[in-house]
XYZ file of C-alpha atoms in Angstrom:
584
model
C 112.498 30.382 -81.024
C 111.820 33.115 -77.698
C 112.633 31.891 -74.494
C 110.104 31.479 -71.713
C 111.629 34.596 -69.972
C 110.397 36.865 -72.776
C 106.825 35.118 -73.305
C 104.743 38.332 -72.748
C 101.994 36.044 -71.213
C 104.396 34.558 -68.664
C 105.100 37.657 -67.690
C 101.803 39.008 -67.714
C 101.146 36.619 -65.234
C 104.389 37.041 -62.986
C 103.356 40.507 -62.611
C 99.870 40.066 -61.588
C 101.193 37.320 -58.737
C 103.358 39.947 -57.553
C 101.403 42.052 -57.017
C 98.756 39.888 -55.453
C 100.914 39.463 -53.231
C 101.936 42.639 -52.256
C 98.170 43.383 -51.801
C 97.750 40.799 -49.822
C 100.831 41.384 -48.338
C 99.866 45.386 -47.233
C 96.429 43.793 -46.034
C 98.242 41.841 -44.047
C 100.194 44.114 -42.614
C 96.943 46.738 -42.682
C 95.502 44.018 -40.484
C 97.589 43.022 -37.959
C 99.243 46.645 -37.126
C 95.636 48.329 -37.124
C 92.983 45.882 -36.342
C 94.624 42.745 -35.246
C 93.723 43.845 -31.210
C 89.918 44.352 -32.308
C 89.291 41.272 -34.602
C 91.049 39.403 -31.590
C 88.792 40.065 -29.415
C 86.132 39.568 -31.738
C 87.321 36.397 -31.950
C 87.263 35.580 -28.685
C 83.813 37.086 -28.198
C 82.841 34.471 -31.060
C 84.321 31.362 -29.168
C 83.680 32.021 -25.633
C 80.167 31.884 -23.786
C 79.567 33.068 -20.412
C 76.804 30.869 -18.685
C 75.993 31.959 -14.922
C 75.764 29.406 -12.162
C 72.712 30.578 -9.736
C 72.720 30.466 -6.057
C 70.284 28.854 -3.874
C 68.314 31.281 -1.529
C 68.724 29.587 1.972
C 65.706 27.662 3.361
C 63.373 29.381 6.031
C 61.765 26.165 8.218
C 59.777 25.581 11.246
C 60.994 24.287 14.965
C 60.560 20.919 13.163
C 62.261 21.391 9.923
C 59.019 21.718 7.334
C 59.807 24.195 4.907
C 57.552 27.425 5.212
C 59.789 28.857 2.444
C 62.252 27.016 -0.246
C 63.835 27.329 -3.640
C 62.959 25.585 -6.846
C 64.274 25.778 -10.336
C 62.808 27.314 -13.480
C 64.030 27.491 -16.902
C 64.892 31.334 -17.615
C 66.326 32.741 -21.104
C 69.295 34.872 -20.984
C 71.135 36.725 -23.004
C 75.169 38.089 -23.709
C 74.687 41.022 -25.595
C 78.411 41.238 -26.075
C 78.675 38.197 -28.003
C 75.368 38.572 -30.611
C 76.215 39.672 -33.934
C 72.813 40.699 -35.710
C 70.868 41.869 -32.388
C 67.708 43.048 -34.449
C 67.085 39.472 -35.883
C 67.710 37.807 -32.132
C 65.016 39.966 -31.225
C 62.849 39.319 -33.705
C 63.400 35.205 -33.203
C 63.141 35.363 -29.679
C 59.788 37.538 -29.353
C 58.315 35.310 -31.708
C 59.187 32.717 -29.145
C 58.112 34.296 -26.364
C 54.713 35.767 -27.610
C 56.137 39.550 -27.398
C 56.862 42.062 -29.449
C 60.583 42.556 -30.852
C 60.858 46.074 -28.948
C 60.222 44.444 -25.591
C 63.482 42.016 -26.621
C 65.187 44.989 -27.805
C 66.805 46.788 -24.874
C 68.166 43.917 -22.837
C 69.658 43.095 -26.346
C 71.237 46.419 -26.764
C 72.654 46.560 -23.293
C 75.725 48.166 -22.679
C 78.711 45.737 -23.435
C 79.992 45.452 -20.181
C 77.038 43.743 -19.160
C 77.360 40.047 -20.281
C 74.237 38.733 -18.656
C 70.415 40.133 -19.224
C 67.560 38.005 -17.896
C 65.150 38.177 -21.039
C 62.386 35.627 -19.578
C 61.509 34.575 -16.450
C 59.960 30.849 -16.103
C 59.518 29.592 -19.625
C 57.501 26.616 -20.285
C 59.114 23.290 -22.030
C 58.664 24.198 -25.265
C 59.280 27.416 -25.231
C 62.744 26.502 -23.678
C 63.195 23.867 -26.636
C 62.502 26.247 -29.178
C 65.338 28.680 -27.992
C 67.276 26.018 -27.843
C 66.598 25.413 -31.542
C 66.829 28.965 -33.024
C 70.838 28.434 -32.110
C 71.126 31.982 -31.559
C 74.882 32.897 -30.444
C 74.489 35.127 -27.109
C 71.215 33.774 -26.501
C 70.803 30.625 -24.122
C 68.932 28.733 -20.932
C 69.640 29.117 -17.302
C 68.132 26.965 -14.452
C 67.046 30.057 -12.281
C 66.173 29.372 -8.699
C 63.005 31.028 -7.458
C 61.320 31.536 -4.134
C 58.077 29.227 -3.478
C 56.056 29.136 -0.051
C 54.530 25.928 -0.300
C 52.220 26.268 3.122
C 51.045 29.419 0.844
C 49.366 31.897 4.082
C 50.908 30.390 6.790
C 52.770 33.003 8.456
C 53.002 35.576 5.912
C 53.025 38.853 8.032
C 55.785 36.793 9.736
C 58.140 35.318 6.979
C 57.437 38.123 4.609
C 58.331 37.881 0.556
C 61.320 38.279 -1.937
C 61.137 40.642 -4.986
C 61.304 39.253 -8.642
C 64.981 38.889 -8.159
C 65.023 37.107 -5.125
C 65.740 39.993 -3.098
C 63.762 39.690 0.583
C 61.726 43.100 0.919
C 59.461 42.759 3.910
C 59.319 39.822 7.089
C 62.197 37.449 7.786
C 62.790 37.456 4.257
C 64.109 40.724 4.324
C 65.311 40.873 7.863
C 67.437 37.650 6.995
C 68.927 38.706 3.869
C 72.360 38.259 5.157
C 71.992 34.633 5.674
C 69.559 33.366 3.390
C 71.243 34.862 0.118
C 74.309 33.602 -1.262
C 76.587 34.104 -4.471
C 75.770 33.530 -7.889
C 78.773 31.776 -9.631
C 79.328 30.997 -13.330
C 81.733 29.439 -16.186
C 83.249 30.553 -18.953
C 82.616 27.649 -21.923
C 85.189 27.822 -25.065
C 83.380 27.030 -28.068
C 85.067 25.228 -31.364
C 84.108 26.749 -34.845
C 80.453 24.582 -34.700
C 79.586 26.925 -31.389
C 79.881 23.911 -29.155
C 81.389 23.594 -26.286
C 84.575 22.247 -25.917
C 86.212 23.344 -22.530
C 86.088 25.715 -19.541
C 88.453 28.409 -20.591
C 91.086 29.195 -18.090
C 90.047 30.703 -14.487
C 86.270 30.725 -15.813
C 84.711 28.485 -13.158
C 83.243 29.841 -9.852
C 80.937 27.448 -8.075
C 77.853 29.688 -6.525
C 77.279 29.199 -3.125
C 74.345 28.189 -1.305
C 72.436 30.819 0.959
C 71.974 29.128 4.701
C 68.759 28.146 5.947
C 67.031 29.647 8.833
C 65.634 27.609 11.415
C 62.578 29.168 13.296
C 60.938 28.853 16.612
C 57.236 28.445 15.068
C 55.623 25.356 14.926
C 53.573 25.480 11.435
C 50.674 23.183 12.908
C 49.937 25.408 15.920
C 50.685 28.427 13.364
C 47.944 26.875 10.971
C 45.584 26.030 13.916
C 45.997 30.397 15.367
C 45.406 31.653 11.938
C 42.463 29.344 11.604
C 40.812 29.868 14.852
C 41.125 33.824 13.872
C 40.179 33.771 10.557
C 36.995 31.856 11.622
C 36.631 34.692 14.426
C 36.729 37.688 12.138
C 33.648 35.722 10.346
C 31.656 35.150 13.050
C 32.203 38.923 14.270
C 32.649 40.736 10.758
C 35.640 42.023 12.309
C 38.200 44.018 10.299
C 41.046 42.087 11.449
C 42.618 39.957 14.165
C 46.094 38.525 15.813
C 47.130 36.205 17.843
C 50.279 35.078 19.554
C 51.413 31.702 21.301
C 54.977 32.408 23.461
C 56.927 29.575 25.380
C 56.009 31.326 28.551
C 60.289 30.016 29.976
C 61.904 30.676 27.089
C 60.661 33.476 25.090
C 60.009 31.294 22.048
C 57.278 32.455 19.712
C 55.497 29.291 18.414
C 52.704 31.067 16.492
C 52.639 34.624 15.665
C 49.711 35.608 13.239
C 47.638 38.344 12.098
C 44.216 37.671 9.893
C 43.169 38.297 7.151
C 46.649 37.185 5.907
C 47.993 37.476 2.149
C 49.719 34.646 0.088
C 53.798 35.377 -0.439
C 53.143 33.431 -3.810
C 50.742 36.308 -5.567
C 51.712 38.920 -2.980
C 51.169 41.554 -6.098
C 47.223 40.187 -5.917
C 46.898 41.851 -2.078
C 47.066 45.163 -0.902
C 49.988 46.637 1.276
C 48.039 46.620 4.817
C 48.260 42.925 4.327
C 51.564 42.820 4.699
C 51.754 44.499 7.994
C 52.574 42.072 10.707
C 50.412 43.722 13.083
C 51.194 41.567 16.462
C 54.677 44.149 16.360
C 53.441 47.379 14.193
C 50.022 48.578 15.443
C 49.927 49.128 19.008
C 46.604 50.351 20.793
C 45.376 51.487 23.896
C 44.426 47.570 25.624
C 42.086 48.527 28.037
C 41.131 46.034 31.357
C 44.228 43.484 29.919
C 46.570 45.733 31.558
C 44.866 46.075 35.290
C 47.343 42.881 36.256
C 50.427 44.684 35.244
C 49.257 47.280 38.079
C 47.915 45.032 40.344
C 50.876 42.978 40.308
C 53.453 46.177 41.031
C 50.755 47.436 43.763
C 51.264 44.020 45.187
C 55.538 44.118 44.988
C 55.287 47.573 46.389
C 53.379 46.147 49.603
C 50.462 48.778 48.866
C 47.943 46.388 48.774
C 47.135 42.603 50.251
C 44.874 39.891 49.451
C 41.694 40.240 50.776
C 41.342 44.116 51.080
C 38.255 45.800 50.022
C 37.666 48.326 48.242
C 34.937 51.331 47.460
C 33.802 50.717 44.009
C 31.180 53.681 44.618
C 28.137 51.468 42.914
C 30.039 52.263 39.263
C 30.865 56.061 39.687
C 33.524 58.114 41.287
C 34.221 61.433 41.305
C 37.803 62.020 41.177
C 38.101 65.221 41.424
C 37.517 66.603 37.885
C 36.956 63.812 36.278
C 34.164 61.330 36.728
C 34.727 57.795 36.561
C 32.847 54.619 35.788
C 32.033 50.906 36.155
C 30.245 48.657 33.651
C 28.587 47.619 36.914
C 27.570 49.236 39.749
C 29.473 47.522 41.718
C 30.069 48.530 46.030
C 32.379 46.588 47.971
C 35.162 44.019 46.361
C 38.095 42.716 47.730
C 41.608 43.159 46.308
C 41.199 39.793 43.922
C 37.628 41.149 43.027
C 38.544 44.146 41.549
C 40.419 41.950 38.982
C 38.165 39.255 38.574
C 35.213 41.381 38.231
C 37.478 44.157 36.318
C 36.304 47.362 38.173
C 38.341 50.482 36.604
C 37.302 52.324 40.289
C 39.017 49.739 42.393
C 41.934 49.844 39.577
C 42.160 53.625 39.898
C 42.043 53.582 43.487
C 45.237 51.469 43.459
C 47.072 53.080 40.823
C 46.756 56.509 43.153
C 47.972 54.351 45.741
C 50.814 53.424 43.959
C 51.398 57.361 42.165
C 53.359 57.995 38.781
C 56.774 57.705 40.394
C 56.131 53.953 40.827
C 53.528 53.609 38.286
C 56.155 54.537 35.579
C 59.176 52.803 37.054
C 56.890 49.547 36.358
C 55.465 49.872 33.081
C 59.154 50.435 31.979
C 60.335 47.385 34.164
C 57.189 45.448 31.971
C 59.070 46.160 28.948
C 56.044 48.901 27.823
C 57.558 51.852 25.856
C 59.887 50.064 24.302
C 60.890 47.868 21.798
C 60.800 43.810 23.072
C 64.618 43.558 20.395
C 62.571 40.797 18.576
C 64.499 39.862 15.345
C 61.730 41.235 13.451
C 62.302 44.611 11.761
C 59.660 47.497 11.665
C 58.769 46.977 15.579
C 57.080 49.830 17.356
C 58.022 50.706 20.420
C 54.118 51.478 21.484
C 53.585 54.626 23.556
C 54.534 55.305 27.118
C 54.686 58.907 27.970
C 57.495 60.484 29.139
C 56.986 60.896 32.907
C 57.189 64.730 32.594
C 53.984 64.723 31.161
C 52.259 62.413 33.022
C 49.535 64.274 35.445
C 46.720 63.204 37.921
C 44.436 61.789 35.098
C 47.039 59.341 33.892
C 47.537 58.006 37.388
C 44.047 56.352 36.850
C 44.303 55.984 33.210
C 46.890 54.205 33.308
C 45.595 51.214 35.715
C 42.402 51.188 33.633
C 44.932 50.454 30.359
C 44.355 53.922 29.411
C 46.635 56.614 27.937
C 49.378 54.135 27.327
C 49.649 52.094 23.884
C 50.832 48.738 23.446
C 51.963 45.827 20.831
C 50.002 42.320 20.871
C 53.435 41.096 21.524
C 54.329 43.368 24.548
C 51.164 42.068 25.907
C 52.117 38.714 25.473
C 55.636 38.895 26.969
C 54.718 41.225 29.926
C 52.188 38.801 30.996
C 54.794 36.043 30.848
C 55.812 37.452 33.705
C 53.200 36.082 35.704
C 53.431 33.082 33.845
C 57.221 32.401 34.659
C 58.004 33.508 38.023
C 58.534 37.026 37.835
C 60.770 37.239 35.084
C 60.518 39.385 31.782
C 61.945 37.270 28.844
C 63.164 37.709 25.885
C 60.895 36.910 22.510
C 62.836 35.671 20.129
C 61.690 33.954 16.438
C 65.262 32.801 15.343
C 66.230 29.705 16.791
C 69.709 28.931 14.503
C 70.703 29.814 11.519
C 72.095 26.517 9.244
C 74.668 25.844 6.938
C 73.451 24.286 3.441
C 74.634 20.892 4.975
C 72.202 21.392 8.188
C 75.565 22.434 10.490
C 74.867 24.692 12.694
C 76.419 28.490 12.669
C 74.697 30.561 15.170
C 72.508 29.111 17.959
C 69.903 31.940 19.180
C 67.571 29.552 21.606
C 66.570 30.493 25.013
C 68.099 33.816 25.471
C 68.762 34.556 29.511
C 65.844 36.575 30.729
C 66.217 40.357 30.421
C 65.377 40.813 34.272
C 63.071 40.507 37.461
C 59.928 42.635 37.620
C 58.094 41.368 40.484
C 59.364 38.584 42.941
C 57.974 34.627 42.183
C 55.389 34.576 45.425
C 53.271 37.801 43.533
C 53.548 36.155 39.882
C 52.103 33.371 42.028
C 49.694 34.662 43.681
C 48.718 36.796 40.635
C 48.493 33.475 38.410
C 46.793 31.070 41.346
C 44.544 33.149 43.173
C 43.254 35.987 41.125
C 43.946 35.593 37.389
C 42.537 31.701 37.481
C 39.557 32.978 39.139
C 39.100 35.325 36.232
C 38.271 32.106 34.069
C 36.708 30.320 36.449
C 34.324 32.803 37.601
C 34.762 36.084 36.419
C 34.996 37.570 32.939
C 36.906 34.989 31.027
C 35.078 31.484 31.703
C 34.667 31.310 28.010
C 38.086 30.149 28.103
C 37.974 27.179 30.075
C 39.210 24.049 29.535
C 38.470 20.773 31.032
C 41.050 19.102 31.644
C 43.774 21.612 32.254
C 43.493 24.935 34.340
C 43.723 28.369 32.366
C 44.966 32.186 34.124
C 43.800 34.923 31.603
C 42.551 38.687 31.394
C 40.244 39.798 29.112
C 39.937 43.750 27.490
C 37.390 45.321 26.031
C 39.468 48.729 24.945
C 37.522 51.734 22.845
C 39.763 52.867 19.985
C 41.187 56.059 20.169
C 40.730 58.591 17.614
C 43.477 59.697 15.592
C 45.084 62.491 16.321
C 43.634 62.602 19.919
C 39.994 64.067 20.996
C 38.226 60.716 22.592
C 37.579 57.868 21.315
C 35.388 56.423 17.816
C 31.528 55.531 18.310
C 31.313 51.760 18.387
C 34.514 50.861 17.883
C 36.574 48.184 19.937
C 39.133 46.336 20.604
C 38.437 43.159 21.783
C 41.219 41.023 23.405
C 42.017 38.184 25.654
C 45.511 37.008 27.299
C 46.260 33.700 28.964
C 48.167 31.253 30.114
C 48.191 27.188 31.153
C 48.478 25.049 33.019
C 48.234 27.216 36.153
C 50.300 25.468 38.543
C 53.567 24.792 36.059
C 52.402 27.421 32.849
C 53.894 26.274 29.931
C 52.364 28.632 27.080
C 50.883 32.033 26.872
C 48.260 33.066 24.100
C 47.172 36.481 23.452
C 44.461 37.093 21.086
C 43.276 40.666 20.024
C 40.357 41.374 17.279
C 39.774 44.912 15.980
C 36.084 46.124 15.539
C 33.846 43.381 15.890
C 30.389 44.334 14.861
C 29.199 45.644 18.267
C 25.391 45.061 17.174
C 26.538 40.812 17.491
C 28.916 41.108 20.021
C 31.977 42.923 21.787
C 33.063 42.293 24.791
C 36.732 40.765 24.774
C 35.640 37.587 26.890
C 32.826 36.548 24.700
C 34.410 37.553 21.277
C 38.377 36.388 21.905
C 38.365 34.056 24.940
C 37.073 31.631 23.004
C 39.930 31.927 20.462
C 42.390 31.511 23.112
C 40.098 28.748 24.596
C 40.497 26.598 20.950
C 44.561 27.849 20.700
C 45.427 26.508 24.053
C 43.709 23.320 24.087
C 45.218 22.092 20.616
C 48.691 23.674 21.591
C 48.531 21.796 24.717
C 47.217 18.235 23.628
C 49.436 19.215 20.447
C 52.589 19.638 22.644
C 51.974 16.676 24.634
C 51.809 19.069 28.100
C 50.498 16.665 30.691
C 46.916 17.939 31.851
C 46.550 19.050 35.347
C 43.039 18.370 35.567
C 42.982 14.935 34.479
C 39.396 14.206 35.897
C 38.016 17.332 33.826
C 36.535 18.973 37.208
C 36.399 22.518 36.812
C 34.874 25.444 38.877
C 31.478 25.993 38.119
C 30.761 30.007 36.767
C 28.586 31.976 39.096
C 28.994 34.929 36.906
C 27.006 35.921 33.543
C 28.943 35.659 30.166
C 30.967 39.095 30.025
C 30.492 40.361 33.742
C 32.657 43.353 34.084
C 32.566 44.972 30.463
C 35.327 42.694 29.670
């Protein structure tokens, strides 16, 4: 009988075990000394996910805290290309999903591996997002993404501007605020067990994101709403081709409403054109015509060149000034110092700008803040155009007082003439009252800024505001601005546009504008309204076509505001002049 040792069959089978396991053995060895670092990593690839953690773009919010624009959450697909094994099938899966083709899933999928997170889809719907959650497709998941929403939709648009598709702001606030109102994305890093779900946060992979910080403005949405509305209804009535208006706290500088019409929605910004987006109230400045004689009058007055009650020549409407020829709408003679205003004679005007000459002229309009930029926290300001005094000649020392040869912003307007309004003092606009922190501390407080300086002394803004500019309402060019139970100090303009380029001015084309302020004796607001070529076949002139803007701005900002009236009986001064006297 043969032992088991000899059995050929036994050892058949020793033989093959052996070497079994030396194979297995070598791939073993194969394994670990030439692809153990790669199928490592491969495994951790397989069990670890990557899910970001999006920030919240800070808040931007009115002087009252209603949101003009916020942050909501949508459901957005993602994907790790790093971590997806058969990236041609994904594609394929997910496009069917979505409605797209597999080569517009393709790229993001094929991404470079250092990039672990590609936005495939933007704002899926609910089942949509429940049918990529049901393909189970490793590397391929949900995010909530937060996304920028302006739920007052127009209001202030110009002003607050818009974010791009990644919540980037490009034009307004939005972009001008960037540092403050964006914060940083965060994320985790999940471990998955062998069924792909998750079972912990691997080690170091959690970074909360943090919250952007919320703007707080100086604008008051309803007397926003109510500016845009009274201009948009203006443009209609005058087929106008656009229109802005501006309401400053006349002591502090604060802008409560700055708005430009026709406007754009931030929501479907892609739907307008460009020129939409132009806040215009700080980018378009134009020559303003008869709105800048009390900016002259006022510095003839400081400079003691002039005093109430002095007549002047008005040459029954036409001058000859040595080579040039000037005129009146009017043929006007004789008018005293206030009259000249009131009745808006660019002869008496000129007279007192040569009386004044460029040295002091100049020195002035600089003082006024004209020429330069206001340092609103607005970017793309222009800084309008003031010549440089070298150039300046005997024609623009009566150009000038007529609002001629000089170009201004609605807004320098608006905070030159809150001069008047104030006691002298040129103040600084400002849009920004604080910036917030996401739990409503406050960071940086920008409110009332100190004045920038004194242009005239507080008896001339006086007597300017009291004695001639109040008469211009009551009697003289703007009395479609009154108000009945609170008195009103305004200018109106009727300014030709210029041509581009130089070489006169365009046929029938205007600017029609009107600036005021109330009430007269303590002036709490300023409103400046400007509307660019109304039809001039239905009407023109800056007191009939604006002053009734400002007329409907003031008296809802006013009873809005809760400003005590000053005319509590409703008497007013009865209007001895025709509607638009003066041109203006």
């Amino acid at each position: 009988m043969r032992s088991k040792s000899n059995n050929p069959v036994s050892q058949i089978l020793l033989g093959g075990v052996l070497v079994l396991f030396v194979v297995l053995g070598g791939r073993l060895v194969y394994i670990n000394a030439y692809q153990g670092t790669a199928l490592l990593a491969r495994a951790e690839r397989q069990q670890q996910s990557i899910i970001p953690l999006k920030h919240r773009r800070g808040l931007v919010v009115d002087c009252r805290g209603r949101m003009i624009a916020g942050t909501m959450l949508r459901k957005s697909v993602f994907a790790d290309p790093k971590v997806i094994e058969d990236k041609d099938a994904a594609a394929r899966t997910v496009a069917e999903i979505l409605g797209v083709s597999p080569e517009e899933i393709a790229p993001d999928l094929n991404a470079a591996e250092g990039n672990r997170f590609m936005v495939i889809r933007r704002g899926v719907d609910d089942e949509q997002a429940q049918m990529i959650r049901d393909a189970n497709i490793y590397g391929i998941g949900l995010f909530d993404e937060p996304y920028r929403v302006y739920p007052m939709n127009q209001l202030a648009a110009a002003l607050v501007g818009f974010v791009s598709p990644d919540g980037v702001g490009v034009s307004g606030l939005e972009y001008q605020c960037e540092s403050w109102l964006r914060g940083e994305d965060g994320l985790k890093t999940i471990v998955r067990d062998a069924r792909r779900k998750a079972f912990w946060l691997a080690d170091g992979g959690y970074r909360p994101a943090r919250d952007g910080f919320h703007v707080l403005l100086t604008i008051d949405a309803e007397i926003q709403a109510t500016t845009e509305r009274e201009l948009a209804k203006c443009i209609e009535q005058y087929k106008a081709e656009s229109a802005v208006g501006i309401v400053m706290h006349a002591q502090s500088g604060a802008i409560l409403a700055m708005a430009t019409s026709p406007g754009f929605d931030p929501n479907h910004y892609l739907d307008f054109g460009p020129v939409r987006y132009r806040n215009r109230a700080i980018t378009d400045p134009y020559e303003p015509g008869s709105t800048f004689k009390p900016f002259v009058a006022a510095a003839a007055m400081e400079e003691k060149v002039v005093r109430l009650g002095e007549v002047f020549d008005c040459e029954n409407g036409a001058w000859q000034d040595g080579a040039r020829l000037l005129h009146d709408h009017h043929p006007y003679g004789a008018l005293s110092f206030e009259d000249v205003l009131i009745k808006s004679s660019n002869i008496g005007m000129a007279k007192i700008g040569k009386r004044l000459g460029n040295d002091r002229l100049h020195r002035y309009m600089r003082a006024y803040g004209f020429g330069s930029k206001s340092g609103i926290d607005l970017v793309g300001e222009d800084s309008g155009i003031l010549q440089p005094f070298n150039r300046w000649n005997s024609f623009t020392t009566t150009s000038i007082p007529m609002g001629q040869e000089i170009g201004t912003t609605p807004l320098q307007l608006a905070r030159a003439f809150c001069v008047f309004a104030n006691g002298g003092m040129l103040v600084q606009p400002y849009l920004i009252r604080a910036v917030l922190a996401p739990d409503g501390r406050v960071l940086n407080d920008f409110s009332n800024p100190p004045p920038e300086r004194r242009v005239v002394s507080e008896a001339v803004a006086k007597t300017m505001r009291e004695k001639i500019l109040s008469q211009v309402v009551e009697i003289g060019t703007g009395t479609k601005s009154k108000l009945a139970q609170y008195s009103v100090f305004g200018k109106t303009g009727t300014a030709q546009i210029a041509r581009r380029g130089g070489g006169g001015y365009e046929p029938d084309a205007y600017v029609s504008s009107f600036i005021a302020g109330a009430p007269t004796k303590d002036p709490q607001l300023v409103v400046m309204v400007a509307v660019t070529r109304p039809k001039k076949s239905i009407a023109y002139y800056g007191g009939t076509v604006a002053a009734p803007v400002v007329r409907e701005i003031l008296a809802h900002a006013l009873a809005y505001l809760q400003i005590a009236p000053d005319r509590p009986d409703g008497r007013t001064v009865a209007s001895v002049e025709a509607d638009g006297v003066g041109g203006d």
